[in-house]
mmCIF file of C-alpha atoms in Angstrom:
data_model
loop_
_atom_site.group_PDB
_atom_site.id
_atom_site.type_symbol
_atom_site.label_atom_id
_atom_site.label_comp_id
_atom_site.label_asym_id
_atom_site.label_seq_id
_atom_site.Cartn_x
_atom_site.Cartn_y
_atom_site.Cartn_z
ATOM 1 C CA MET A 1 1.761 97.502 -20.576
ATOM 2 C CA SER A 2 -1.801 96.747 -21.519
ATOM 3 C CA GLU A 3 -0.870 93.131 -22.323
ATOM 4 C CA HIS A 4 -0.436 92.457 -18.607
ATOM 5 C CA HIS A 5 -2.494 89.723 -17.153
ATOM 6 C CA VAL A 6 -5.059 91.085 -14.688
ATOM 7 C CA VAL A 7 -6.037 88.239 -12.391
ATOM 8 C CA PRO A 8 -9.750 87.937 -11.490
ATOM 9 C CA ILE A 9 -10.558 88.854 -7.864
ATOM 10 C CA LYS A 10 -12.148 85.412 -7.445
ATOM 11 C CA THR A 11 -8.764 83.738 -7.989
ATOM 12 C CA TYR A 12 -7.170 85.763 -5.174
ATOM 13 C CA VAL A 13 -10.088 85.051 -2.809
ATOM 14 C CA LYS A 14 -9.831 81.317 -3.545
ATOM 15 C CA THR A 15 -6.064 81.463 -2.971
ATOM 16 C CA LEU A 16 -6.558 83.101 0.427
ATOM 17 C CA LEU A 17 -9.213 80.580 1.477
ATOM 18 C CA THR A 18 -6.982 77.676 0.362
ATOM 19 C CA LEU A 19 -4.091 79.062 2.409
ATOM 20 C CA ILE A 20 -6.240 79.540 5.527
ATOM 21 C CA PHE A 21 -7.583 76.003 5.119
ATOM 22 C CA LEU A 22 -4.023 74.654 4.788
ATOM 23 C CA THR A 23 -3.036 76.551 7.956
ATOM 24 C CA PHE A 24 -5.771 74.670 9.850
ATOM 25 C CA VAL A 25 -4.429 71.453 8.310
ATOM 26 C CA THR A 26 -0.925 72.381 9.526
ATOM 27 C CA VAL A 27 -2.161 72.822 13.098
ATOM 28 C CA LYS A 28 -4.334 69.685 13.043
ATOM 29 C CA ILE A 29 -1.699 67.292 11.702
ATOM 30 C CA ALA A 30 0.787 68.577 14.307
ATOM 31 C CA GLU A 31 -1.444 66.892 16.913
ATOM 32 C CA PHE A 32 -0.701 63.460 15.425
ATOM 33 C CA ASP A 33 2.588 61.791 16.115
ATOM 34 C CA PHE A 34 4.287 60.501 12.985
ATOM 35 C CA GLY A 35 7.446 59.735 14.911
ATOM 36 C CA ASP A 36 10.565 60.612 12.935
ATOM 37 C CA LEU A 37 8.410 61.894 10.098
ATOM 38 C CA ASN A 38 6.936 64.823 12.100
ATOM 39 C CA VAL A 39 9.240 67.406 10.536
ATOM 40 C CA ALA A 40 8.881 65.891 7.058
ATOM 41 C CA VAL A 41 5.065 66.024 7.235
ATOM 42 C CA ALA A 42 5.089 69.632 8.519
ATOM 43 C CA LEU A 43 7.536 70.642 5.781
ATOM 44 C CA PHE A 44 5.420 68.922 3.127
ATOM 45 C CA VAL A 45 2.329 70.986 4.019
ATOM 46 C CA ALA A 46 4.470 74.142 4.260
ATOM 47 C CA MET A 47 5.845 73.404 0.760
ATOM 48 C CA ILE A 48 2.311 73.157 -0.638
ATOM 49 C CA LYS A 49 1.410 76.488 1.009
ATOM 50 C CA ALA A 50 4.597 78.102 -0.289
ATOM 51 C CA SER A 51 3.855 76.848 -3.809
ATOM 52 C CA VAL A 52 0.333 78.313 -3.660
ATOM 53 C CA VAL A 53 1.764 81.698 -2.577
ATOM 54 C CA ALA A 54 4.436 81.642 -5.312
ATOM 55 C CA LEU A 55 2.079 80.529 -8.090
ATOM 56 C CA PHE A 56 -0.913 82.751 -7.390
ATOM 57 C CA PHE A 57 0.000 85.695 -5.122
ATOM 58 C CA MET A 58 3.453 86.127 -6.672
ATOM 59 C CA GLY A 59 1.979 85.413 -10.085
ATOM 60 C CA LEU A 60 4.519 82.838 -11.273
ATOM 61 C CA LYS A 61 1.672 80.918 -12.914
ATOM 62 C CA TRP A 62 1.221 83.706 -15.477
ATOM 63 C CA ASP A 63 4.801 84.947 -15.446
ATOM 64 C CA LYS A 64 7.786 84.550 -17.725
ATOM 65 C CA GLY A 65 9.352 81.152 -17.013
ATOM 66 C CA PHE A 66 12.723 82.664 -16.230
ATOM 67 C CA ASN A 67 11.569 84.061 -12.869
ATOM 68 C CA ALA A 68 10.494 80.566 -11.849
ATOM 69 C CA VAL A 69 13.911 79.260 -12.913
ATOM 70 C CA ILE A 70 15.549 81.675 -10.449
ATOM 71 C CA LEU A 71 13.279 80.508 -7.613
ATOM 72 C CA ILE A 72 13.802 76.821 -8.401
ATOM 73 C CA THR A 73 17.598 77.333 -8.640
ATOM 74 C CA SER A 74 17.535 78.921 -5.178
ATOM 75 C CA VAL A 75 15.591 75.970 -3.805
ATOM 76 C CA ILE A 76 18.046 73.492 -5.403
ATOM 77 C CA PHE A 77 21.013 75.260 -3.795
ATOM 78 C CA MET A 78 19.194 75.299 -0.449
ATOM 79 C CA SER A 79 18.682 71.528 -0.752
ATOM 80 C CA ILE A 80 22.390 71.019 -1.438
ATOM 81 C CA PHE A 81 23.198 73.116 1.640
ATOM 82 C CA PHE A 82 20.802 71.018 3.776
ATOM 83 C CA LEU A 83 21.784 67.593 2.435
ATOM 84 C CA PHE A 84 25.538 68.040 2.741
ATOM 85 C CA THR A 85 25.477 69.710 6.166
ATOM 86 C CA LEU A 86 23.024 67.264 7.722
ATOM 87 C CA GLY A 87 24.728 64.334 6.004
ATOM 88 C CA ASP A 88 27.964 65.410 7.626
ATOM 89 C CA ILE A 89 26.451 65.855 11.100
ATOM 90 C CA GLU A 90 24.598 62.525 10.961
ATOM 91 C CA THR A 91 27.531 60.408 9.826
ATOM 92 C CA ARG A 92 30.430 62.179 11.499
ATOM 93 C CA ALA A 93 30.344 59.933 14.579
ATOM 94 C CA GLN A 94 30.856 56.853 12.393
ATOM 95 C CA THR A 95 34.268 57.944 11.202
ATOM 96 C CA ASP A 96 35.571 60.207 13.956
ATOM 97 C CA LYS A 97 35.046 58.953 17.492
ATOM 98 C CA VAL A 98 36.507 62.124 19.008
ATOM 99 C CA GLU A 99 34.194 64.414 16.991
ATOM 100 C CA ALA A 100 31.229 62.341 18.152
ATOM 101 C CA MET A 101 31.712 63.553 21.698
ATOM 102 C CA ARG A 102 32.396 67.201 21.083
ATOM 103 C CA PHE A 103 28.994 68.653 21.734
ATOM 104 C CA GLY A 104 29.578 69.697 25.349
ATOM 105 C CA ILE A 105 28.047 73.100 25.890
ATOM 106 C CA ASN A 106 28.551 75.636 28.648
ATOM 107 C CA SER A 107 24.962 75.970 29.805
ATOM 108 C CA PRO A 108 23.136 78.859 31.471
ATOM 109 C CA VAL A 109 19.978 76.748 31.946
ATOM 110 C CA LYS A 110 18.708 76.188 35.515
ATOM 111 C CA ILE A 111 17.918 72.479 35.506
ATOM 112 C CA ILE A 112 14.597 71.481 37.072
ATOM 113 C CA GLY A 113 13.255 67.936 37.612
ATOM 114 C CA ASP A 114 15.225 64.710 37.152
ATOM 115 C CA GLY A 115 16.264 65.719 33.651
ATOM 116 C CA HIS A 116 15.955 62.676 31.438
ATOM 117 C CA SER A 117 17.138 64.823 28.583
ATOM 118 C CA GLU A 118 20.467 65.239 26.827
ATOM 119 C CA SER A 119 22.841 65.821 29.720
ATOM 120 C CA ARG A 120 26.374 67.073 29.605
ATOM 121 C CA SER A 121 27.801 63.856 31.073
ATOM 122 C CA LYS A 122 26.550 61.913 28.059
ATOM 123 C CA ASN A 123 28.282 64.225 25.666
ATOM 124 C CA HIS A 124 31.641 64.370 27.380
ATOM 125 C CA MET B 1 6.100 120.282 -14.213
ATOM 126 C CA LYS B 2 5.284 116.630 -14.670
ATOM 127 C CA GLN B 3 2.928 115.580 -17.419
ATOM 128 C CA LEU B 4 -0.445 114.217 -16.417
ATOM 129 C CA THR B 5 -2.502 111.554 -18.153
ATOM 130 C CA LYS B 6 -6.117 112.305 -19.081
ATOM 131 C CA ASP B 7 -7.231 110.443 -15.931
ATOM 132 C CA GLY B 8 -5.080 112.685 -13.738
ATOM 133 C CA PHE B 9 -2.218 110.270 -13.080
ATOM 134 C CA VAL B 10 1.422 111.347 -13.230
ATOM 135 C CA LYS B 11 2.653 110.143 -16.624
ATOM 136 C CA HIS B 12 5.497 107.659 -16.381
ATOM 137 C CA GLU B 13 8.482 108.225 -18.669
ATOM 138 C CA VAL B 14 10.225 105.030 -19.753
ATOM 139 C CA ALA B 15 13.949 105.317 -19.024
ATOM 140 C CA HIS B 16 15.903 105.978 -22.234
ATOM 141 C CA HIS B 17 17.851 102.701 -22.113
ATOM 142 C CA PHE B 18 14.672 100.604 -22.363
ATOM 143 C CA GLU B 19 12.805 99.877 -25.566
ATOM 144 C CA SER B 20 9.373 99.814 -23.988
ATOM 145 C CA ALA B 21 7.504 100.111 -20.706
ATOM 146 C CA ASP B 22 7.025 96.350 -20.768
ATOM 147 C CA GLN B 23 10.753 95.697 -21.143
ATOM 148 C CA GLU B 24 11.418 98.087 -18.259
ATOM 149 C CA PHE B 25 8.878 96.284 -16.085
ATOM 150 C CA GLN B 26 10.171 92.793 -16.926
ATOM 151 C CA THR B 27 13.757 93.879 -16.224
ATOM 152 C CA ALA B 28 12.814 95.253 -12.809
ATOM 153 C CA LYS B 29 10.935 92.061 -12.067
ATOM 154 C CA LEU B 30 13.881 89.859 -13.061
ATOM 155 C CA GLY B 31 16.133 91.872 -10.733
ATOM 156 C CA MET B 32 13.578 91.544 -7.933
ATOM 157 C CA TRP B 33 13.415 87.769 -8.366
ATOM 158 C CA LEU B 34 17.203 87.549 -8.208
ATOM 159 C CA PHE B 35 17.054 89.486 -4.941
ATOM 160 C CA LEU B 36 14.339 87.161 -3.604
ATOM 161 C CA GLY B 37 16.392 84.109 -4.602
ATOM 162 C CA GLN B 38 19.249 85.581 -2.587
ATOM 163 C CA GLU B 39 16.895 86.223 0.341
ATOM 164 C CA LEU B 40 15.940 82.538 0.414
ATOM 165 C CA LEU B 41 19.605 81.519 0.542
ATOM 166 C CA PHE B 42 20.199 84.155 3.235
ATOM 167 C CA PHE B 43 17.442 82.653 5.434
ATOM 168 C CA SER B 44 18.505 79.091 4.599
ATOM 169 C CA ALA B 45 21.642 79.427 6.762
ATOM 170 C CA LEU B 46 19.433 79.791 9.840
ATOM 171 C CA PHE B 47 17.130 76.980 8.716
ATOM 172 C CA VAL B 48 20.154 74.696 8.305
ATOM 173 C CA ALA B 49 21.293 75.667 11.829
ATOM 174 C CA TYR B 50 17.798 74.703 13.002
ATOM 175 C CA GLY B 51 18.117 71.345 11.220
ATOM 176 C CA VAL B 52 21.535 70.611 12.720
ATOM 177 C CA PHE B 53 20.530 71.383 16.311
ATOM 178 C CA ARG B 54 17.245 69.595 15.922
ATOM 179 C CA PHE B 55 19.133 66.491 14.843
ATOM 180 C CA LEU B 56 21.551 66.777 17.779
ATOM 181 C CA TYR B 57 18.968 67.530 20.498
ATOM 182 C CA PRO B 58 15.507 66.236 19.483
ATOM 183 C CA ALA B 59 14.223 65.980 23.083
ATOM 184 C CA MET B 60 15.208 69.581 23.832
ATOM 185 C CA PHE B 61 13.165 70.829 20.830
ATOM 186 C CA ILE B 62 10.087 69.037 22.128
ATOM 187 C CA GLU B 63 10.486 70.680 25.529
ATOM 188 C CA ALA B 64 11.298 74.098 24.029
ATOM 189 C CA HIS B 65 8.357 74.372 21.660
ATOM 190 C CA HIS B 66 5.947 74.071 24.599
ATOM 191 C CA HIS B 67 7.197 77.503 25.684
ATOM 192 C CA LEU B 68 5.746 79.036 22.522
ATOM 193 C CA SER B 69 2.067 79.906 22.180
ATOM 194 C CA VAL B 70 0.498 78.086 19.213
ATOM 195 C CA ASN B 71 -2.468 80.494 19.317
ATOM 196 C CA MET B 72 -0.235 83.542 18.915
ATOM 197 C CA GLY B 73 1.665 81.885 16.068
ATOM 198 C CA PHE B 74 -1.583 80.808 14.414
ATOM 199 C CA LEU B 75 -3.038 84.316 14.722
ATOM 200 C CA ASN B 76 0.073 85.801 13.140
ATOM 201 C CA THR B 77 -0.044 83.277 10.301
ATOM 202 C CA ILE B 78 -3.625 84.262 9.457
ATOM 203 C CA VAL B 79 -2.801 87.981 9.730
ATOM 204 C CA LEU B 80 0.140 87.585 7.324
ATOM 205 C CA LEU B 81 -1.921 85.527 4.859
ATOM 206 C CA ILE B 82 -4.622 88.215 4.819
ATOM 207 C CA SER B 83 -1.977 90.908 4.305
ATOM 208 C CA SER B 84 -0.595 88.933 1.347
ATOM 209 C CA PHE B 85 -4.095 88.819 -0.108
ATOM 210 C CA THR B 86 -4.646 92.578 0.331
ATOM 211 C CA MET B 87 -1.207 93.228 -1.196
ATOM 212 C CA ALA B 88 -2.155 91.156 -4.256
ATOM 213 C CA MET B 89 -5.412 93.121 -4.420
ATOM 214 C CA ALA B 90 -3.511 96.436 -4.189
ATOM 215 C CA ILE B 91 -1.414 95.430 -7.214
ATOM 216 C CA ARG B 92 -4.540 94.421 -9.090
ATOM 217 C CA SER B 93 -6.205 97.753 -8.253
ATOM 218 C CA ALA B 94 -3.155 99.610 -9.584
ATOM 219 C CA GLN B 95 -3.328 97.504 -12.770
ATOM 220 C CA VAL B 96 -6.874 98.737 -13.395
ATOM 221 C CA SER B 97 -5.980 102.344 -12.421
ATOM 222 C CA ASN B 98 -8.178 102.374 -9.323
ATOM 223 C CA LYS B 99 -6.296 104.810 -7.099
ATOM 224 C CA LYS B 100 -8.729 104.678 -4.178
ATOM 225 C CA HIS B 101 -8.718 100.870 -3.953
ATOM 226 C CA THR B 102 -4.923 100.710 -4.308
ATOM 227 C CA PHE B 103 -4.612 103.071 -1.342
ATOM 228 C CA VAL B 104 -7.156 101.222 0.819
ATOM 229 C CA PHE B 105 -5.654 97.771 0.151
ATOM 230 C CA LEU B 106 -2.143 99.040 0.863
ATOM 231 C CA LEU B 107 -3.407 100.585 4.090
ATOM 232 C CA ILE B 108 -5.015 97.287 5.210
ATOM 233 C CA THR B 109 -1.733 95.518 4.405
ATOM 234 C CA LEU B 110 0.118 98.047 6.584
ATOM 235 C CA VAL B 111 -2.364 97.567 9.439
ATOM 236 C CA CYS B 112 -1.942 93.756 9.228
ATOM 237 C CA ALA B 113 1.842 94.160 9.307
ATOM 238 C CA GLY B 114 1.438 96.372 12.395
ATOM 239 C CA MET B 115 -0.781 93.741 14.051
ATOM 240 C CA PHE B 116 1.835 91.087 13.317
ATOM 241 C CA MET B 117 4.494 93.181 15.038
ATOM 242 C CA VAL B 118 2.259 93.855 18.068
ATOM 243 C CA VAL B 119 1.627 90.107 18.558
ATOM 244 C CA LYS B 120 5.358 89.491 18.067
ATOM 245 C CA TYR B 121 6.134 92.145 20.688
ATOM 246 C CA MET B 122 3.777 90.460 23.184
ATOM 247 C CA GLU B 123 5.461 87.106 22.558
ATOM 248 C CA TYR B 124 8.948 88.595 22.941
ATOM 249 C CA ALA B 125 7.951 90.388 26.172
ATOM 250 C CA GLU B 126 6.767 87.075 27.628
ATOM 251 C CA LYS B 127 10.016 85.300 26.650
ATOM 252 C CA PHE B 128 12.088 88.120 28.190
ATOM 253 C CA HIS B 129 10.042 87.883 31.372
ATOM 254 C CA HIS B 130 10.769 84.162 31.750
ATOM 255 C CA GLY B 131 14.436 84.549 30.853
ATOM 256 C CA LEU B 132 14.025 82.527 27.660
ATOM 257 C CA LEU B 133 16.786 84.374 25.834
ATOM 258 C CA PRO B 134 19.529 83.371 23.408
ATOM 259 C CA ALA B 135 22.889 81.926 24.448
ATOM 260 C CA ARG B 136 24.496 83.308 27.611
ATOM 261 C CA TRP B 137 21.661 85.791 28.273
ATOM 262 C CA PHE B 138 19.363 82.856 29.028
ATOM 263 C CA PHE B 139 18.298 82.769 32.681
ATOM 264 C CA GLY B 140 15.194 80.558 32.511
ATOM 265 C CA GLU B 141 14.513 77.093 33.839
ATOM 266 C CA GLY B 142 14.246 73.816 31.974
ATOM 267 C CA THR B 143 14.973 70.105 32.075
ATOM 268 C CA SER B 144 17.347 70.275 29.127
ATOM 269 C CA GLU B 145 20.760 71.765 29.493
ATOM 270 C CA VAL B 146 20.795 73.012 25.913
ATOM 271 C CA LEU B 147 17.422 74.784 26.017
ATOM 272 C CA HIS B 148 19.087 78.158 25.361
ATOM 273 C CA ILE B 149 20.115 76.968 21.870
ATOM 274 C CA PHE B 150 16.477 76.767 20.801
ATOM 275 C CA PHE B 151 15.878 80.345 21.901
ATOM 276 C CA GLY B 152 19.014 81.448 20.077
ATOM 277 C CA LEU B 153 17.465 80.000 16.913
ATOM 278 C CA TYR B 154 14.015 81.343 17.774
ATOM 279 C CA PHE B 155 15.199 84.926 18.231
ATOM 280 C CA CYS B 156 17.499 84.879 15.181
ATOM 281 C CA LEU B 157 14.838 83.416 12.891
ATOM 282 C CA THR B 158 11.853 85.448 14.092
ATOM 283 C CA GLY B 159 14.051 88.534 14.633
ATOM 284 C CA LEU B 160 15.398 88.475 11.072
ATOM 285 C CA HIS B 161 11.866 87.868 9.825
ATOM 286 C CA GLY B 162 10.582 90.722 12.027
ATOM 287 C CA ILE B 163 13.183 93.098 10.560
ATOM 288 C CA HIS B 164 11.895 92.131 7.114
ATOM 289 C CA VAL B 165 8.332 92.949 8.211
ATOM 290 C CA LEU B 166 9.486 96.368 9.514
ATOM 291 C CA ILE B 167 11.311 97.122 6.236
ATOM 292 C CA GLY B 168 8.178 96.006 4.363
ATOM 293 C CA MET B 169 6.084 98.426 6.451
ATOM 294 C CA GLY B 170 8.447 101.262 5.503
ATOM 295 C CA LEU B 171 8.140 100.327 1.828
ATOM 296 C CA ILE B 172 4.329 100.188 2.042
ATOM 297 C CA ILE B 173 4.273 103.705 3.576
ATOM 298 C CA TRP B 174 6.413 104.861 0.640
ATOM 299 C CA LEU B 175 3.908 103.239 -1.751
ATOM 300 C CA LEU B 176 0.987 104.919 0.044
ATOM 301 C CA ILE B 177 2.598 108.343 -0.465
ATOM 302 C CA LYS B 178 3.273 107.645 -4.157
ATOM 303 C CA THR B 179 -0.252 106.272 -4.628
ATOM 304 C CA GLN B 180 -1.689 109.435 -3.094
ATOM 305 C CA ARG B 181 0.370 111.468 -5.584
ATOM 306 C CA GLY B 182 -1.251 109.458 -8.393
ATOM 307 C CA GLU B 183 1.934 107.846 -9.659
ATOM 308 C CA PHE B 184 0.528 104.336 -10.163
ATOM 309 C CA TYR B 185 -1.870 103.439 -12.962
ATOM 310 C CA SER B 186 -2.356 100.725 -15.582
ATOM 311 C CA GLU B 187 0.745 101.838 -17.542
ATOM 312 C CA TYR B 188 3.088 102.024 -14.533
ATOM 313 C CA TYR B 189 2.883 100.187 -11.233
ATOM 314 C CA THR B 190 6.376 98.634 -11.049
ATOM 315 C CA PRO B 191 7.117 99.654 -7.402
ATOM 316 C CA VAL B 192 3.783 98.214 -6.183
ATOM 317 C CA GLU B 193 4.496 94.923 -7.956
ATOM 318 C CA MET B 194 8.078 94.724 -6.573
ATOM 319 C CA VAL B 195 7.143 95.517 -2.965
ATOM 320 C CA GLY B 196 4.306 93.018 -3.392
ATOM 321 C CA LEU B 197 6.777 90.280 -4.382
ATOM 322 C CA TYR B 198 8.940 91.154 -1.378
ATOM 323 C CA TRP B 199 5.918 91.082 0.907
ATOM 324 C CA HIS B 200 4.848 87.644 -0.336
ATOM 325 C CA LEU B 201 8.368 86.370 0.353
ATOM 326 C CA VAL B 202 8.087 87.585 3.959
ATOM 327 C CA ASP B 203 4.823 85.625 4.158
ATOM 328 C CA LEU B 204 6.517 82.603 2.583
ATOM 329 C CA VAL B 205 9.290 82.542 5.195
ATOM 330 C CA TRP B 206 6.712 82.707 7.990
ATOM 331 C CA ILE B 207 4.844 79.745 6.431
ATOM 332 C CA PHE B 208 7.938 77.654 7.237
ATOM 333 C CA LEU B 209 8.725 79.297 10.592
ATOM 334 C CA PHE B 210 5.289 78.692 12.085
ATOM 335 C CA PRO B 211 5.224 74.864 11.959
ATOM 336 C CA LEU B 212 8.957 74.441 12.587
ATOM 337 C CA LEU B 213 9.077 76.620 15.712
ATOM 338 C CA TYR B 214 5.570 76.469 17.169
ATOM 339 C CA LEU B 215 4.168 73.087 16.189
ATOM 340 C CA VAL B 216 6.688 70.353 15.495
ATOM 341 C CA GLY B 217 7.510 68.637 18.717
#
């Protein structure tokens, strides 16, 4: 197996430093409020980090393309799972008025304060 | 008696149904990637559950994430990243037949994994103390009536991830024993590479868990 690609140590060190830097970025940008985009921004940075791990630490950059195809296929199926499920949850109330109110939950939480949060009365 | 190479490593015999050592290695790697692809789909069910409940109760998620310590999560992220680096270095050391370095890097990886679990244990102990538990076991206080749902997600996601870390630790111990026996060298290091891929996946899952649970409010 002498034809195997041995990656220079420098590449791995740079990868680690990039990932640590991106972790600081993750924490810093969480302090800003992007409104509805908060999750999207956090996921975007996480995606970059994940790509760096997959390309360099997992060696996909130097690997046979087929392994990357498997990973990308997995990600595509995950996206389908997300899009259809969340699409359903977000639009269900528009077509089914009864379904829209069925999120009442038997709660073990001891409520403190005046509770301007999602209350059971709103959902029933 | 097993054959030894001139450098004192245990000579690897290519299984008879493979044409070459390289074919054997690539086949194992393909199988490992299929397993990892499955792992991603396996975790995605919990991530979708997170997405659904986050959409339904955005205010509750903001309240809930204040119960988690960003510092602890940050520390664990760095520890896992370093362990991924040392794992990559262990594979590289095996590729260049450096037995001593392979062993040391694997050992550092194991220590990092142990540190991750210790921090996780401290976090769990604190949640248990405040009654921040999943579903009907929840006995904590909060302003949101559905606060227990977040901790259901938190314990399922971090618990499943934690089990993966524990399994990874077991696999690394197995690698350490085999390394000590001199089974890994430039011609054969398949198990190191495969456990390495698995370990990077564990790191990858945590990369998503950290911002989603600890930071996004």
